Short mmCIF file of C-alpha atoms in Angstrom, two decimals:
data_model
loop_
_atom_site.label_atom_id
_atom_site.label_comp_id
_atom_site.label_asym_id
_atom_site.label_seq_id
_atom_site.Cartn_x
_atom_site.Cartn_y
_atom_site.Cartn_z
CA UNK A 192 11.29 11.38 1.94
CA UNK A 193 7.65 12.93 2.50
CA UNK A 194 4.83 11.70 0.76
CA UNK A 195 2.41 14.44 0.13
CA UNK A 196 -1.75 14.06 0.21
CA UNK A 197 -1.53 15.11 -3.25
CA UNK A 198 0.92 12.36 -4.36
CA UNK A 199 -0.86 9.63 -2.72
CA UNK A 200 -3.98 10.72 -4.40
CA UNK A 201 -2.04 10.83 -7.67
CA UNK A 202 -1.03 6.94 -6.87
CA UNK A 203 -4.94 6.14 -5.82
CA UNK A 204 -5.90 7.62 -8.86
CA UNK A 205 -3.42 5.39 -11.15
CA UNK A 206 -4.31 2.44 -9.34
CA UNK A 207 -7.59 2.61 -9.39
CA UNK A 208 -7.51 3.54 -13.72
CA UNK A 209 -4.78 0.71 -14.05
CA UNK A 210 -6.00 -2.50 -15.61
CA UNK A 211 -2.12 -4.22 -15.18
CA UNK A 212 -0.88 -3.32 -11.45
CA UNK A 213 2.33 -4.33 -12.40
CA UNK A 214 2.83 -1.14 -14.55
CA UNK A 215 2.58 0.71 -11.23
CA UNK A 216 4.91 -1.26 -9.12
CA UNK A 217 8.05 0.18 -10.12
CA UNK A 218 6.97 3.90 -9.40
CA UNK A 219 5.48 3.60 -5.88
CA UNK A 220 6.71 -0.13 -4.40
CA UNK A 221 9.81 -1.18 -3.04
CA UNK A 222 11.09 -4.67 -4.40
CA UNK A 223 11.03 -6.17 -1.12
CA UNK A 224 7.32 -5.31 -0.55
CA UNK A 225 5.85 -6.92 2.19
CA UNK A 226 1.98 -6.52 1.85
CA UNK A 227 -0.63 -7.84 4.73
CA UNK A 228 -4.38 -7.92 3.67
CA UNK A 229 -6.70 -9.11 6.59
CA UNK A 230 -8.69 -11.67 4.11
CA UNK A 231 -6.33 -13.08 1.54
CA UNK A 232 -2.63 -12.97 3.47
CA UNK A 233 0.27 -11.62 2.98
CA UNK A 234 2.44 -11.45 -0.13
CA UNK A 235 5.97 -10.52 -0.32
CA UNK A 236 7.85 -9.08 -3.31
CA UNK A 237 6.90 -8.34 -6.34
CA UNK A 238 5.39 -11.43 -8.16
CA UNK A 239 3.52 -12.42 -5.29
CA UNK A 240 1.67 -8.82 -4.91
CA UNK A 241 1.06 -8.21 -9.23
CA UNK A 242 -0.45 -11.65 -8.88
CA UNK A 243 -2.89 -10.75 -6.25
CA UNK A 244 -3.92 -7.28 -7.80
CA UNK A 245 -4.22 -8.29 -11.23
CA UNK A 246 -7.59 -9.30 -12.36
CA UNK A 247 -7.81 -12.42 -14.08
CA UNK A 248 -8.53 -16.10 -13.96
CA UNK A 249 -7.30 -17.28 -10.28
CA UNK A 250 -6.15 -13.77 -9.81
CA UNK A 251 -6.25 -12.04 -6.39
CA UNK A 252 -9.09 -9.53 -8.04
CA UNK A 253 -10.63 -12.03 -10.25
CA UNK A 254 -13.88 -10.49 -11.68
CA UNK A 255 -13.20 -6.87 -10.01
CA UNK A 256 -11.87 -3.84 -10.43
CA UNK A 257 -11.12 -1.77 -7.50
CA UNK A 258 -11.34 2.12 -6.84
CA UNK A 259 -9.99 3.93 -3.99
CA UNK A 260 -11.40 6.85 -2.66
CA UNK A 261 -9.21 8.90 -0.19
CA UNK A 262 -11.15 10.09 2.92
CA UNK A 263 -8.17 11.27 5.50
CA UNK A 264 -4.49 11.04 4.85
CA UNK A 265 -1.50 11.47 7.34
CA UNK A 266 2.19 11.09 6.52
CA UNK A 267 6.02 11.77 8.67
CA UNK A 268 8.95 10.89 7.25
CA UNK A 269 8.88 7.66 6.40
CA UNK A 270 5.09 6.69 6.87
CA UNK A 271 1.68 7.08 5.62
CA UNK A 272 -1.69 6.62 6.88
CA UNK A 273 -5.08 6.68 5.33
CA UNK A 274 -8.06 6.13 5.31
CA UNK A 275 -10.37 4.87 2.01
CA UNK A 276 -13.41 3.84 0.91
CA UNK A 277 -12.91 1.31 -1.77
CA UNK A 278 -15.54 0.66 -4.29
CA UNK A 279 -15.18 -2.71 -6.27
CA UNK A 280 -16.95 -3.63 -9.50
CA UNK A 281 -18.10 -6.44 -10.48
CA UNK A 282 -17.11 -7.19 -14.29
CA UNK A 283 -18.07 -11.22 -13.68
CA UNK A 284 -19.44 -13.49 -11.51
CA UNK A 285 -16.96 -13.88 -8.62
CA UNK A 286 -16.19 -15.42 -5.12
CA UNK A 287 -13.85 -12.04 -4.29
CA UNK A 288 -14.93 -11.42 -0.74
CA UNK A 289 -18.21 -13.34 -1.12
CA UNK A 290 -20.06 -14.75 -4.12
CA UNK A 291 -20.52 -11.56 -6.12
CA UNK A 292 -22.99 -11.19 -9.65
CA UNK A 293 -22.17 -9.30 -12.31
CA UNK A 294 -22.89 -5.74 -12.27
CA UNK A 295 -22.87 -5.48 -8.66
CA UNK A 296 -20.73 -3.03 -6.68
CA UNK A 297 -19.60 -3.30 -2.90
CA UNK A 298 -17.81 -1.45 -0.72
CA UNK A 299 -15.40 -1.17 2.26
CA UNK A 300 -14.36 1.07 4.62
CA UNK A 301 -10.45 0.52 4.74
CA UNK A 302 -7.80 2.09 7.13
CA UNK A 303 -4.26 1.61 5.27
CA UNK A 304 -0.51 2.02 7.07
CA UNK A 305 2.78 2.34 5.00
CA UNK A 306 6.08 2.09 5.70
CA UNK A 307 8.31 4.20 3.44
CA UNK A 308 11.80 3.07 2.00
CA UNK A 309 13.77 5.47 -0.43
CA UNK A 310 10.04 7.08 -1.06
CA UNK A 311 8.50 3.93 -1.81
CA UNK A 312 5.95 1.69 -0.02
CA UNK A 313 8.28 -1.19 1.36
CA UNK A 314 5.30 -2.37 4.12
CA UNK A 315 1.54 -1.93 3.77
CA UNK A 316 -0.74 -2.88 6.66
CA UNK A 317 -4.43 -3.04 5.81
CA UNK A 318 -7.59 -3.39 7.80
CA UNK A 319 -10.83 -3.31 5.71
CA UNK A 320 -14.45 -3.65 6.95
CA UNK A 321 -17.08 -4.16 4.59
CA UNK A 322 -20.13 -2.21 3.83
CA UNK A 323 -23.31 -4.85 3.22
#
């Protein structure tokens, strides 16, 4: 199954307005997920990737939120590529990527590779260089 620009953008959209990731999983991740991010590791299944994304104390995104902004997009069959900017927000003091204040924003320039299984994203590969 084909992922289209327009329903990748629907799923950036959601992510980036969802406050509890784990309301998203079902519609757009496989349960044997298999997720690589170059600074925090890899986390496989379901538990282990909610646990990351949420935002929260000892969370993965403690003290940000996270906004994805879709700058070229690519898909076959059964993958996806793209390309994002991702803005994060600082709602605390934080160590997320760096000590971070309050208030501040940062960004990253992100290139992002999915593997597809019954329509849904059963790998994710992501390389991410920050903007300082």
């Amino acid at each position: 199954m084909v992922m289209t620009q327009s329903q990748y953008e629907e799923y950036a959209e959601a992510f980036s307005r969802a406050e509890d990731k784990s309301l998203l999983f079902e519609n757009y991740y496989h349960p044997d997920i298999v997720f690589f991010h170059p600074y925090k590791g890899t986390f496989e299944g379901k538990n282990a990737l909610v646990a990351f994304w949420n935002s929260g104390e000892n969370a993965g995104h403690d003290g940000v939120r996270e906004r994805l902004h879709v700058q070229n997009f690519m898909s076959n069959e059964d993958k996806v590529a793209v390309e994002l900017k991702i803005e994060w927000s600082c709602f605390k003091d934080t160590e997320y990527l760096g000590p971070r204040k309050t208030g501040e924003v940062f960004w990253g320039n992100c290139a992002a590779f999915y593997e597809l299984t019954n329509g849904k994203f059963s790998k994710v590969q992501l390389y991410l260089n920050l903007v300082e």
